[in-house]
Amino acid sequence: MKKTPSPRPGQSRAGHKTALRVAAEPTGSPMEPTVFFGLRTADPAMQRVFQIVRKAASSDVSVLLRGETGTGKELLAKALHELSPRQRGPFHAISCAALPASLLESELFGHVRGAFTGAVRDNPGHFRLANKGTLFLDEVAEMPLDVQAKLLRVLETHSVIPVGGQEPIAVDVRIVAATHKALRAEVEAGRFRADLMYRLRVVPIFIPTLRERKDDVLLLAQHFIFELNARGQRHIERIAPDAARRLRQHDWPGNVRELRNVIEYAFVIGEGPVLDIADLPPELHETAPPPRSAAPEPLAHSTSDGEEASRIQHALQSSAGHIGEAARKLGWSRVTLWRHIRRLGLAPAKKA
Ligand SMILES: Nc1ncnc2c1ncn2[C@@H]1O[C@H](COP(=O)(O)OP(=O)(O)O)[C@@H](O)[C@H]1O
Ligand SMILES: [Mg+2]
C-alpha cells in the first residue's frame, strides 16, 4: 500500500475547503498552491525560492533577500529562522531605513547608561537580544557607511561593544538581511561597503515581484477573500470576470501587501456574493484607459467641501451606512463616493 507523503513542516499542498469561483477561470482545474510558512504560490520561480530557503536555513550562512516591498521578505526571513537549528532562539527584526545613524547604532549594538543625553539606562541592542537566534536587517542598503563599518566588525569578531562601553560582549547571531536595491550598484556608487556586501550575501535570494507571477494574483486574491469571509460580515463567492481581468492587469508596485489591501477594500465597500469591478479602489481604475462611453461623474465643483461633506453624511445616514445605497442617492458610483469620503476625510460609515 502506498503511503501519502506527509507535507514537510511549514509546507502543504492544499486548495481551500471552500471553493471560490472566478467565473473567468476554467472550473476544471483548481489552482493548487504551495504553502510555505504563510506564503502561498503556484509560481515555479517562487517555489524555487522556498527550496533555497529550506536549504539555506539548515546552515548558519548569511542570507540576503532581494525583492520589492510586499513580496514576502520578512516572512521568508522568519521561515529561515523557524527551519534553522536556532528555531528555539529569538527572532528580531530591525529596519535600517527608519533611523538616523546614531540611533541605529545604539539600537543595533546597544548603549550603556549615560553614553549620551537621554541614555538613562543600559540598552542591550538588537544583537544581544537576538543572541542564539536570528537578526533580520531590513532595508540594509540604507545603512549609513559608519554603521556598516561597525556591523562588519561585529560580524567578524562575533562580539559587540555597546555605545559608550569598553568591553566587547560575545554574541552568537545569524544574520538575514533584506533590500529592494541591487547592493552591487550601491557598492559601485560608494554607498555600500564591498566587504560587507560579500559578508551578507553568502546566499543571495531573489524574490520575484507579483507582476512577474500573474497566476498568483487570483490565487492570492481568493485566499484573502477566504480569510475575510471567515470574519462573517459578508460572504464573497465569486470574482466577476472583468474584476479578475483588472486584477491581473494591474502592476502591483506594492506586491502582495497591496493586493491584500485592495481585496480588503473591495470586501468592505462592495455588497453581496460577487466581487465587482466597481468595488476595486480608484488606483486600479486608473491603470486601465477610461471607457469612452462612461461620462465623467459629476464632481460637484459648485459646492464647497463643507456642503459636499454634509450631503454625503446625510446620504450615508439615511442609508443606514450602506455605501451602495448612499451612492445611488447621490447619483454616484460606490467608487466615486468612496473617493469623496477619503478626500474629505470623513469617517467611513460602518455597514449596518
Ligand atoms: N506569497 C504570499 N502569500 C501570502 N501572503 C503573502 C505572500 N507574500 C507576502 N504576503 C503578505 O504580504 C504582506 C507583506 O509581506 P512581507 O513579508 O512583510 O513583505 P516585505 O518584507 O517584502 O515587504 C504580509 O502581510 C504577508 O503576509
Ligand atoms: Mg518588509
Short mmCIF file of C-alpha atoms in Angstrom, two decimals, residues 108 215 219 223 231-232 235 311 316 319 326 339:
data_model
loop_
_atom_site.label_atom_id
_atom_site.label_comp_id
_atom_site.label_asym_id
_atom_site.label_seq_id
_atom_site.Cartn_x
_atom_site.Cartn_y
_atom_site.Cartn_z
CA LEU A 108 21.84 47.50 16.91
CA ASP A 215 -1.11 33.44 -11.80
CA LEU A 219 -4.79 32.61 -6.25
CA HIS A 223 -7.04 33.29 -0.37
CA ARG A 231 -14.89 37.20 9.60
CA GLY A 232 -18.55 36.78 8.87
CA HIS A 235 -19.51 36.16 2.03
CA ARG A 311 -24.58 65.96 1.65
CA LEU A 316 -24.97 57.78 4.49
CA SER A 319 -28.99 54.69 4.05
CA ALA A 326 -25.89 56.17 -0.33
CA ARG A 339 -13.14 58.72 -3.19
#
